[in-house]
Short mmCIF file of C-alpha atoms and ligand atoms in Angstrom, two decimals:
data_model
loop_
_atom_site.label_atom_id
_atom_site.label_comp_id
_atom_site.label_asym_id
_atom_site.label_seq_id
_atom_site.Cartn_x
_atom_site.Cartn_y
_atom_site.Cartn_z
CA UNK A 783 125.69 133.62 4.13
CA UNK A 784 124.53 133.97 7.71
CA UNK A 785 121.26 132.64 9.10
CA UNK A 786 119.71 131.79 12.46
CA UNK A 787 118.55 128.33 13.55
CA UNK A 788 115.89 128.58 16.26
CA UNK A 789 113.73 125.70 17.48
CA UNK A 790 111.09 124.33 19.81
CA UNK A 791 109.33 127.47 20.97
CA UNK A 792 106.45 125.52 22.59
CA UNK A 793 104.29 128.62 22.96
CA UNK A 794 101.22 128.47 25.17
CA UNK A 795 98.58 131.15 25.74
CA UNK A 796 99.75 133.80 28.18
CA UNK A 797 100.23 133.42 31.16
CA UNK A 798 100.65 129.63 30.98
CA UNK A 799 104.14 128.29 31.59
CA UNK A 800 106.00 125.03 30.93
CA UNK A 801 107.78 123.67 33.99
CA UNK A 802 107.69 127.22 35.38
CA UNK A 803 109.24 128.72 32.23
CA UNK A 804 107.58 131.78 30.67
CA UNK A 805 107.60 130.50 27.09
CA UNK A 806 106.64 133.82 25.52
CA UNK A 807 109.34 135.73 27.43
CA UNK A 808 111.95 133.19 26.27
CA UNK A 809 111.03 133.71 22.61
CA UNK A 810 110.86 137.48 23.06
CA UNK A 811 114.38 137.39 24.55
CA UNK A 812 115.66 135.33 21.61
CA UNK A 813 114.15 137.75 19.11
CA UNK A 814 115.62 140.72 21.02
CA UNK A 815 119.03 139.05 21.03
CA UNK A 816 118.95 138.22 17.32
CA UNK A 817 117.87 141.76 16.50
CA UNK A 818 120.60 143.26 18.65
CA UNK A 819 123.49 141.01 17.62
CA UNK A 820 122.76 139.38 14.28
CA UNK A 821 120.43 141.70 12.43
CA UNK A 822 122.49 141.11 9.30
CA UNK A 823 121.47 137.43 9.14
CA UNK A 824 119.51 136.72 5.98
CA UNK A 825 116.92 134.34 7.42
CA UNK A 826 115.67 132.77 10.61
CA UNK A 827 114.76 129.08 10.30
CA UNK A 828 112.51 127.66 13.04
CA UNK A 829 112.53 123.86 13.12
CA UNK A 830 109.17 123.06 14.66
CA UNK A 831 107.20 122.73 17.88
CA UNK A 832 106.16 126.33 17.38
CA UNK A 833 103.43 125.77 19.96
CA UNK A 834 103.05 123.27 22.78
CA UNK A 835 99.37 122.38 22.35
CA UNK A 836 98.57 123.70 18.88
CA UNK A 837 96.15 126.45 19.97
CA UNK A 838 95.24 129.39 17.74
CA UNK A 839 96.34 132.13 20.15
CA UNK A 840 99.84 130.67 20.30
CA UNK A 841 100.18 130.63 16.50
CA UNK A 842 99.13 134.28 16.50
CA UNK A 843 101.84 134.89 19.10
CA UNK A 844 104.38 133.05 16.91
CA UNK A 845 103.65 135.48 14.11
CA UNK A 846 103.46 138.55 16.35
CA UNK A 847 106.82 137.85 17.99
CA UNK A 848 108.75 136.50 14.98
CA UNK A 849 107.56 139.48 12.92
CA UNK A 850 109.77 141.62 15.18
CA UNK A 851 112.84 139.94 13.64
CA UNK A 852 114.73 142.15 11.19
CA UNK A 853 114.97 139.27 8.71
CA UNK A 854 112.42 136.91 7.05
CA UNK A 855 111.49 133.86 9.14
CA UNK A 856 110.47 130.40 7.99
CA UNK A 857 108.96 127.59 10.02
CA UNK A 858 108.20 123.90 9.80
CA UNK A 859 105.86 121.59 11.67
CA UNK A 860 106.87 119.66 14.80
CA UNK A 861 105.04 116.94 16.67
CA UNK A 862 103.53 119.51 19.06
CA UNK A 863 102.09 121.50 16.17
CA UNK A 864 98.57 121.10 14.81
CA UNK A 865 98.54 121.64 11.07
CA UNK A 866 94.91 122.69 10.68
CA UNK A 867 95.24 125.38 13.33
CA UNK A 868 98.64 126.51 12.08
CA UNK A 869 97.27 126.74 8.55
CA UNK A 870 94.27 128.77 9.68
CA UNK A 871 96.44 131.22 11.62
CA UNK A 872 99.42 131.31 9.23
CA UNK A 873 97.64 130.97 5.88
CA UNK A 874 100.36 132.69 3.88
CA UNK A 875 102.82 129.83 4.41
CA UNK A 876 103.31 127.53 1.38
CA UNK A 877 100.85 124.80 2.43
CA UNK A 878 100.27 121.88 0.07
CA UNK A 879 96.75 120.83 -0.86
CA UNK A 880 97.06 117.80 1.45
CA UNK A 881 97.75 120.14 4.38
CA UNK A 882 101.48 119.45 4.64
CA UNK A 883 104.11 122.16 4.80
CA UNK A 884 107.06 121.28 2.57
CA UNK A 885 108.81 123.93 0.55
CA UNK A 886 112.07 125.09 -0.97
CA UNK A 887 113.90 128.35 -0.41
CA UNK A 888 116.51 129.47 -2.90
CA UNK A 889 119.35 131.21 -1.06
CA UNK A 890 122.85 132.41 -1.87
CA UNK A 891 124.22 129.27 -0.17
CA UNK A 892 122.02 126.81 -2.07
CA UNK A 893 118.57 125.29 -1.89
CA UNK A 894 116.94 124.98 1.56
CA UNK A 895 114.50 122.04 1.57
CA UNK A 896 112.03 122.27 4.46
CA UNK A 897 110.40 118.94 5.29
CA UNK A 898 107.20 118.03 7.15
CA UNK A 899 107.51 114.96 9.41
CA UNK A 900 104.46 115.57 11.61
CA UNK A 901 102.08 112.61 11.86
CA UNK A 902 100.85 112.69 15.45
CA UNK A 903 102.19 113.95 18.76
CA UNK A 904 103.91 110.57 19.17
CA UNK A 905 104.86 109.70 15.58
CA UNK A 906 107.19 111.42 13.12
CA UNK A 907 107.39 110.08 9.59
CA UNK A 908 108.00 111.20 6.01
CA UNK A 909 105.30 109.64 3.84
CA UNK A 910 105.90 108.37 0.29
CA UNK A 911 104.59 111.62 -1.22
CA UNK A 912 106.92 113.76 0.86
CA UNK A 913 109.90 111.50 0.18
CA UNK A 914 109.12 111.64 -3.54
CA UNK A 915 109.05 115.46 -3.35
CA UNK A 916 112.41 115.40 -1.57
CA UNK A 917 113.95 113.15 -4.21
CA UNK A 918 112.59 115.32 -6.98
CA UNK A 919 113.97 118.53 -5.41
CA UNK A 920 117.35 116.92 -4.68
CA UNK A 921 117.57 115.77 -8.29
CA UNK A 922 116.67 119.22 -9.60
CA UNK A 923 119.28 120.86 -7.35
CA UNK A 924 121.94 118.38 -8.42
CA UNK A 925 121.18 118.96 -12.09
CA UNK A 926 121.42 122.71 -11.51
CA UNK A 927 124.74 122.33 -9.66
CA UNK A 928 123.22 123.66 -6.43
CA UNK A 929 124.09 122.72 -2.87
CA UNK A 930 121.27 121.59 -0.58
CA UNK A 931 120.51 122.09 3.13
CA UNK A 932 117.77 120.01 4.78
CA UNK A 933 115.47 121.12 7.61
CA UNK A 934 113.37 118.61 9.54
CA UNK A 935 111.84 118.44 13.01
CA UNK A 936 112.52 114.79 13.85
CA UNK A 937 116.05 113.40 13.97
CA UNK A 938 116.10 110.36 11.64
CA UNK A 939 118.59 108.29 13.70
CA UNK A 940 119.50 107.38 17.28
CA UNK A 941 121.48 109.97 19.23
CA UNK A 942 122.07 107.68 22.22
CA UNK A 943 119.52 109.24 24.57
CA UNK A 944 117.15 106.31 24.70
CA UNK A 945 113.84 108.05 25.38
CA UNK A 946 114.53 110.54 22.60
CA UNK A 947 115.52 107.72 20.27
CA UNK A 948 112.05 106.33 20.91
CA UNK A 949 110.45 109.40 19.31
CA UNK A 950 112.81 109.84 16.34
CA UNK A 951 111.68 109.79 12.71
CA UNK A 952 110.01 106.40 12.24
CA UNK A 953 111.37 105.76 8.76
CA UNK A 954 114.93 107.04 8.88
CA UNK A 955 116.00 104.15 6.64
CA UNK A 956 113.69 105.28 3.86
CA UNK A 957 114.88 108.87 4.32
CA UNK A 958 118.48 107.65 4.01
CA UNK A 959 117.58 105.66 0.88
CA UNK A 960 116.52 108.91 -0.76
CA UNK A 961 119.60 110.84 0.36
CA UNK A 962 122.27 108.28 -0.41
CA UNK A 963 122.61 108.95 -4.12
CA UNK A 964 123.31 112.65 -3.67
CA UNK A 965 126.62 114.35 -2.96
CA UNK A 966 125.29 117.92 -2.86
CA UNK A 967 123.71 117.80 0.63
CA UNK A 968 125.96 119.97 2.80
CA UNK A 969 124.12 119.95 6.14
CA UNK A 970 120.94 118.82 7.91
CA UNK A 971 119.27 120.92 10.63
CA UNK A 972 116.92 119.23 13.10
CA UNK A 973 114.80 120.28 16.09
CA UNK A 974 112.86 118.12 18.55
CA UNK A 975 115.62 116.93 20.90
CA UNK A 976 115.99 120.13 22.99
CA UNK A 977 119.75 119.63 23.05
CA UNK A 978 122.74 120.69 20.93
CA UNK A 979 123.97 117.61 19.08
CA UNK A 980 126.44 117.80 16.20
CA UNK A 981 128.04 115.16 14.00
CA UNK A 982 127.38 113.32 10.78
CA UNK A 983 125.08 110.59 9.57
CA UNK A 984 126.13 108.47 6.59
CA UNK A 985 128.70 111.16 5.89
CA UNK A 986 126.26 114.10 5.93
CA UNK A 987 126.86 116.64 8.72
CA UNK A 988 123.95 117.60 10.98
CA UNK A 989 123.19 119.77 13.97
CA UNK A 990 120.38 120.29 16.45
CA UNK A 991 119.86 123.26 18.73
CA UNK A 992 118.53 123.81 22.23
CA UNK A 993 114.89 124.78 22.66
CA UNK A 994 113.95 128.28 23.77
CA UNK A 995 112.25 126.53 26.73
CA UNK A 996 113.22 123.41 28.76
CA UNK A 997 116.22 121.27 27.72
CA UNK A 998 116.61 117.49 27.68
CA UNK A 999 119.19 116.26 30.18
CA UNK A 1000 122.31 114.59 28.79
CA UNK A 1001 121.89 111.10 30.14
CA UNK A 1002 122.10 108.04 27.93
CA UNK A 1003 119.29 106.11 29.54
CA UNK A 1004 115.54 105.75 29.53
CA UNK A 1005 114.82 108.47 32.09
CA UNK A 1006 112.64 111.16 30.60
CA UNK A 1007 114.31 114.15 32.26
CA UNK A 1008 114.22 117.85 31.43
CA UNK A 1009 116.54 120.34 33.08
CA UNK A 1010 116.89 124.09 33.49
CA UNK A 1011 119.83 124.49 31.13
CA UNK A 1012 119.70 127.90 29.46
CA UNK A 1013 118.26 128.12 25.95
CA UNK A 1014 120.21 128.93 22.83
CA UNK A 1015 119.85 129.50 19.14
CA UNK A 1016 122.48 128.84 16.49
CA UNK A 1017 124.13 131.31 14.15
CA UNK A 1018 125.09 129.52 10.94
CA UNK A 1019 127.83 130.82 8.67
CA UNK A 1020 128.20 129.29 5.21
CA UNK A 1021 130.71 129.91 2.48
CA UNK A 1022 132.19 127.83 -0.31
CA UNK A 1023 134.48 125.89 2.01
CA UNK A 1024 132.67 125.60 5.35
CA UNK A 1025 129.41 125.40 7.27
CA UNK A 1026 129.96 126.80 10.79
CA UNK A 1027 127.47 126.45 13.64
CA UNK A 1028 127.78 128.84 16.59
CA UNK A 1029 125.46 128.03 19.49
CA UNK A 1030 124.50 131.20 21.34
CA UNK A 1031 123.24 130.96 24.92
CA UNK A 1032 121.37 134.22 24.65
CA UNK A 1033 120.10 134.69 28.21
CA UNK A 1034 123.70 135.08 29.38
CA UNK A 1035 124.92 137.53 26.75
CA UNK A 1036 124.58 140.50 29.10
CA UNK A 1037 126.65 138.83 31.82
CA UNK A 1038 130.29 139.27 30.76
CA UNK A 1039 132.96 138.41 33.33
CA UNK A 1040 134.42 141.69 34.53
CA UNK A 1041 136.93 140.55 37.14
FE1 LIG B 2454 110.00 120.25 21.29
FE1 LIG B 2455 109.22 117.77 19.06
#
């Protein structure tokens, strides 16, 4: 199975920019690149911060631009999203009655569990109800002999960049308490950090991906610093024996070295 991991679009109404970056052009370029190079991917998963300020026009732009993808796309909520506005503009998503956006996708590779950690712009947390849903879905997948892949905006642990660690998932310990009994979780995909970070947490592999907009500098201190590193998305390849993550710096794909 092949799918695309895209994250942190931070759309704003045209012609607003973030740090001089044309956010809409960056997403358009990503969608063009995916369509040109990876049109055979089955899905595109977008791990939150769809918009920067949660305005209605930007959610309409999310739909307008992502609808150009040749494959189905699925999103989750990030701390820059505003659920009520997103729900009004994207009403066909599987919203729960309490306004949260948690759902399961059945794929050839296994069950994709999409989690909603949005509390406020500053706080990411999985409440008891959402954790109970996660446990219930993990149990069902295990009983059915199905592998599981988790998707969440906030990283639930420290990655060593102190200011980002200050805005991680607030209750990573509770999240881990739910996960620890299960051996069928093959990978976790996060957004939020605007950097590519790969590794494992309590034995479960994870990856993040760059934003389509500004990137967080790699410095292990408190300085809140964004840099003009190029954006990327990830192409994920899954089979029975491996989960492979290929980061693709898509703005440079038309610049091969010719000498
Ligand atoms: Fe973000
Ligand atoms: Fe975020």
